[in-house]
PDB file of C-alpha atoms in Angstrom:
ATOM      1  CA  UNK D 113      35.915 147.971  89.579  1.00  0.00           C
ATOM      2  CA  UNK D 114      35.614 148.479  93.414  1.00  0.00           C
ATOM      3  CA  UNK D 115      38.446 147.975  95.759  1.00  0.00           C
ATOM      4  CA  UNK D 116      37.807 147.070  99.509  1.00  0.00           C
ATOM      5  CA  UNK D 117      40.443 147.206 101.939  1.00  0.00           C
ATOM      6  CA  UNK D 118      39.876 145.552 105.232  1.00  0.00           C
ATOM      7  CA  UNK D 119      42.039 146.357 108.471  1.00  0.00           C
ATOM      8  CA  UNK D 120      42.340 144.387 111.180  1.00  0.00           C
ATOM      9  CA  UNK D 121      45.060 143.850 113.708  1.00  0.00           C
ATOM     10  CA  UNK D 122      46.940 140.599 113.188  1.00  0.00           C
ATOM     11  CA  UNK D 123      45.071 137.612 114.806  1.00  0.00           C
ATOM     12  CA  UNK D 124      41.787 139.176 114.375  1.00  0.00           C
ATOM     13  CA  UNK D 125      40.642 137.221 111.136  1.00  0.00           C
ATOM     14  CA  UNK D 126      41.143 133.866 110.661  1.00  0.00           C
ATOM     15  CA  UNK D 127      41.767 132.692 106.950  1.00  0.00           C
ATOM     16  CA  UNK D 128      38.229 131.126 107.160  1.00  0.00           C
ATOM     17  CA  UNK D 129      36.780 134.527 108.175  1.00  0.00           C
ATOM     18  CA  UNK D 130      38.772 136.453 105.636  1.00  0.00           C
ATOM     19  CA  UNK D 131      37.472 134.261 102.686  1.00  0.00           C
ATOM     20  CA  UNK D 132      33.970 134.438 104.264  1.00  0.00           C
ATOM     21  CA  UNK D 133      34.064 138.453 104.334  1.00  0.00           C
ATOM     22  CA  UNK D 134      35.552 138.449 100.964  1.00  0.00           C
ATOM     23  CA  UNK D 135      32.735 136.425  99.665  1.00  0.00           C
ATOM     24  CA  UNK D 136      30.177 138.434 101.305  1.00  0.00           C
ATOM     25  CA  UNK D 137      31.406 141.976 100.446  1.00  0.00           C
ATOM     26  CA  UNK D 138      31.271 140.623  96.917  1.00  0.00           C
ATOM     27  CA  UNK D 139      27.810 139.358  96.998  1.00  0.00           C
ATOM     28  CA  UNK D 140      26.655 142.561  98.832  1.00  0.00           C
ATOM     29  CA  UNK D 141      28.292 144.960  96.138  1.00  0.00           C
ATOM     30  CA  UNK D 142      27.263 142.729  93.209  1.00  0.00           C
ATOM     31  CA  UNK D 143      23.517 142.904  94.476  1.00  0.00           C
ATOM     32  CA  UNK D 144      23.557 146.723  95.114  1.00  0.00           C
ATOM     33  CA  UNK D 145      25.642 147.887  92.138  1.00  0.00           C
ATOM     34  CA  UNK D 146      25.002 145.080  89.555  1.00  0.00           C
ATOM     35  CA  UNK D 147      28.690 144.485  88.389  1.00  0.00           C
ATOM     36  CA  UNK D 148      30.028 141.238  87.631  1.00  0.00           C
ATOM     37  CA  UNK D 149      31.572 139.586  90.892  1.00  0.00           C
ATOM     38  CA  UNK D 150      34.924 139.292  89.107  1.00  0.00           C
ATOM     39  CA  UNK D 151      35.327 142.811  89.172  1.00  0.00           C
ATOM     40  CA  UNK D 152      35.014 143.251  93.090  1.00  0.00           C
ATOM     41  CA  UNK D 153      38.637 143.422  94.660  1.00  0.00           C
ATOM     42  CA  UNK D 154      38.948 142.827  98.421  1.00  0.00           C
ATOM     43  CA  UNK D 155      42.483 142.929 100.185  1.00  0.00           C
ATOM     44  CA  UNK D 156      43.263 142.642 103.805  1.00  0.00           C
ATOM     45  CA  UNK D 157      45.767 144.548 105.890  1.00  0.00           C
ATOM     46  CA  UNK D 158      46.878 143.184 109.035  1.00  0.00           C
ATOM     47  CA  UNK D 159      49.213 145.525 111.228  1.00  0.00           C
ATOM     48  CA  UNK D 160      50.826 144.308 114.240  1.00  0.00           C
ATOM     49  CA  UNK D 161      48.247 144.702 117.284  1.00  0.00           C
ATOM     50  CA  UNK D 162      50.547 147.336 118.820  1.00  0.00           C
ATOM     51  CA  UNK D 163      49.972 149.337 115.478  1.00  0.00           C
ATOM     52  CA  UNK D 164      46.085 149.657 115.644  1.00  0.00           C
ATOM     53  CA  UNK D 165      44.482 152.510 117.688  1.00  0.00           C
ATOM     54  CA  UNK D 166      40.991 153.615 118.283  1.00  0.00           C
ATOM     55  CA  UNK D 167      40.548 156.895 120.368  1.00  0.00           C
ATOM     56  CA  UNK D 168      44.112 157.392 120.775  1.00  0.00           C
ATOM     57  CA  UNK D 169      44.137 154.110 122.431  1.00  0.00           C
ATOM     58  CA  UNK D 170      45.117 150.603 121.717  1.00  0.00           C
ATOM     59  CA  UNK D 171      42.020 148.926 119.861  1.00  0.00           C
ATOM     60  CA  UNK D 172      40.617 146.352 117.929  1.00  0.00           C
ATOM     61  CA  UNK D 173      38.666 148.072 115.021  1.00  0.00           C
ATOM     62  CA  UNK D 174      37.733 146.422 111.793  1.00  0.00           C
ATOM     63  CA  UNK D 175      37.785 149.018 109.272  1.00  0.00           C
ATOM     64  CA  UNK D 176      36.656 148.720 105.602  1.00  0.00           C
ATOM     65  CA  UNK D 177      37.778 151.264 103.116  1.00  0.00           C
ATOM     66  CA  UNK D 178      36.178 151.186  99.792  1.00  0.00           C
ATOM     67  CA  UNK D 179      36.579 152.834  96.502  1.00  0.00           C
ATOM     68  CA  UNK D 180      33.719 152.937  94.161  1.00  0.00           C
ATOM     69  CA  UNK D 181      32.765 154.903  91.060  1.00  0.00           C
ATOM     70  CA  UNK D 182      30.963 158.268  91.863  1.00  0.00           C
ATOM     71  CA  UNK D 183      27.354 158.487  90.438  1.00  0.00           C
ATOM     72  CA  UNK D 184      25.666 155.507  92.214  1.00  0.00           C
ATOM     73  CA  UNK D 185      22.372 156.845  94.220  1.00  0.00           C
ATOM     74  CA  UNK D 186      23.191 158.022  97.739  1.00  0.00           C
ATOM     75  CA  UNK D 187      20.500 155.633  99.048  1.00  0.00           C
ATOM     76  CA  UNK D 188      22.242 152.703  97.560  1.00  0.00           C
ATOM     77  CA  UNK D 189      25.510 153.898  98.866  1.00  0.00           C
ATOM     78  CA  UNK D 190      24.239 154.150 102.419  1.00  0.00           C
ATOM     79  CA  UNK D 191      22.653 150.648 102.147  1.00  0.00           C
ATOM     80  CA  UNK D 192      26.145 149.269 100.863  1.00  0.00           C
ATOM     81  CA  UNK D 193      27.680 150.778 103.950  1.00  0.00           C
ATOM     82  CA  UNK D 194      25.294 149.469 106.311  1.00  0.00           C
ATOM     83  CA  UNK D 195      25.165 145.859 104.901  1.00  0.00           C
ATOM     84  CA  UNK D 196      28.893 145.745 104.825  1.00  0.00           C
ATOM     85  CA  UNK D 197      29.067 146.743 108.497  1.00  0.00           C
ATOM     86  CA  UNK D 198      26.252 144.171 109.739  1.00  0.00           C
ATOM     87  CA  UNK D 199      28.383 141.532 107.440  1.00  0.00           C
ATOM     88  CA  UNK D 200      31.591 142.575 108.848  1.00  0.00           C
ATOM     89  CA  UNK D 201      30.360 142.120 112.489  1.00  0.00           C
ATOM     90  CA  UNK D 202      28.610 139.046 111.979  1.00  0.00           C
ATOM     91  CA  UNK D 203      31.704 137.038 109.897  1.00  0.00           C
ATOM     92  CA  UNK D 204      34.538 138.346 112.143  1.00  0.00           C
ATOM     93  CA  UNK D 205      32.814 137.746 115.473  1.00  0.00           C
ATOM     94  CA  UNK D 206      33.128 141.308 116.911  1.00  0.00           C
ATOM     95  CA  UNK D 207      30.679 144.031 118.091  1.00  0.00           C
ATOM     96  CA  UNK D 208      29.248 146.031 115.333  1.00  0.00           C
ATOM     97  CA  UNK D 209      30.553 149.183 117.186  1.00  0.00           C
ATOM     98  CA  UNK D 210      33.750 148.025 116.658  1.00  0.00           C
ATOM     99  CA  UNK D 211      33.224 148.218 112.710  1.00  0.00           C
ATOM    100  CA  UNK D 212      33.935 151.404 110.697  1.00  0.00           C
ATOM    101  CA  UNK D 213      32.939 151.166 106.934  1.00  0.00           C
ATOM    102  CA  UNK D 214      34.092 154.270 104.884  1.00  0.00           C
ATOM    103  CA  UNK D 215      33.136 154.304 101.101  1.00  0.00           C
ATOM    104  CA  UNK D 216      35.144 156.938  98.967  1.00  0.00           C
ATOM    105  CA  UNK D 217      33.687 157.705  95.634  1.00  0.00           C
ATOM    106  CA  UNK D 218      35.501 158.949  92.391  1.00  0.00           C
ATOM    107  CA  UNK D 219      34.870 159.493  88.866  1.00  0.00           C
ATOM    108  CA  UNK D 220      35.002 156.318  86.827  1.00  0.00           C
ATOM    109  CA  UNK D 221      37.384 157.953  84.272  1.00  0.00           C
ATOM    110  CA  UNK D 222      40.024 158.300  87.016  1.00  0.00           C
ATOM    111  CA  UNK D 223      40.456 154.534  87.233  1.00  0.00           C
ATOM    112  CA  UNK D 224      41.647 152.040  84.719  1.00  0.00           C
ATOM    113  CA  UNK D 225      41.316 148.288  84.819  1.00  0.00           C
ATOM    114  CA  UNK D 226      42.403 145.945  82.444  1.00  0.00           C
ATOM    115  CA  UNK D 227      43.879 148.661  80.454  1.00  0.00           C
ATOM    116  CA  UNK D 228      40.584 150.524  80.081  1.00  0.00           C
ATOM    117  CA  UNK D 229      38.973 153.111  81.606  1.00  0.00           C
ATOM    118  CA  UNK D 230      36.114 152.325  83.645  1.00  0.00           C
ATOM    119  CA  UNK D 231      32.577 152.826  82.717  1.00  0.00           C
ATOM    120  CA  UNK D 232      30.044 155.361  84.294  1.00  0.00           C
ATOM    121  CA  UNK D 233      27.604 153.669  86.846  1.00  0.00           C
ATOM    122  CA  UNK D 234      24.623 152.269  84.478  1.00  0.00           C
ATOM    123  CA  UNK D 235      27.046 151.650  81.304  1.00  0.00           C
ATOM    124  CA  UNK D 236      28.345 148.273  82.446  1.00  0.00           C
ATOM    125  CA  UNK D 237      26.920 146.319  80.021  1.00  0.00           C
ATOM    126  CA  UNK D 238      28.115 148.316  76.895  1.00  0.00           C
ATOM    127  CA  UNK D 239      31.622 148.305  78.651  1.00  0.00           C
ATOM    128  CA  UNK D 240      31.623 144.452  79.239  1.00  0.00           C
ATOM    129  CA  UNK D 241      30.335 144.262  75.746  1.00  0.00           C
ATOM    130  CA  UNK D 242      33.313 146.042  74.308  1.00  0.00           C
ATOM    131  CA  UNK D 243      35.736 144.137  76.731  1.00  0.00           C
ATOM    132  CA  UNK D 244      37.869 142.468  73.753  1.00  0.00           C
ATOM    133  CA  UNK D 245      38.328 145.865  72.148  1.00  0.00           C
ATOM    134  CA  UNK D 246      41.433 148.087  72.350  1.00  0.00           C
TER     135      UNK D 246
END
């Protein structure tokens, strides 16, 4: 259901740190938004260092963009962003002031996974129970 894209200049993240970060993003999202781990998608984008800027200058930010379904309580969305930022800094070994987390939400009905329109937050159990239906 959610899609997280982690962007960092090539060489910033090792294979191990990417795997650890993907696992931690999944764990945090599952704990806060109560979806099965298999539905959390994490993708890494690593442009060349001369293609990454912060404040108009060459930089080394770690940027996490996430798409989540609209309707989760704002307090949980804020907690999600804060926990992701802290985990990313710890795992990547960068200062937290070099981490940016942006969560964008959209209506569940605007996304399809496995050929089915996503459920509204809170309706996951019913949606999962109908998994075999077409």
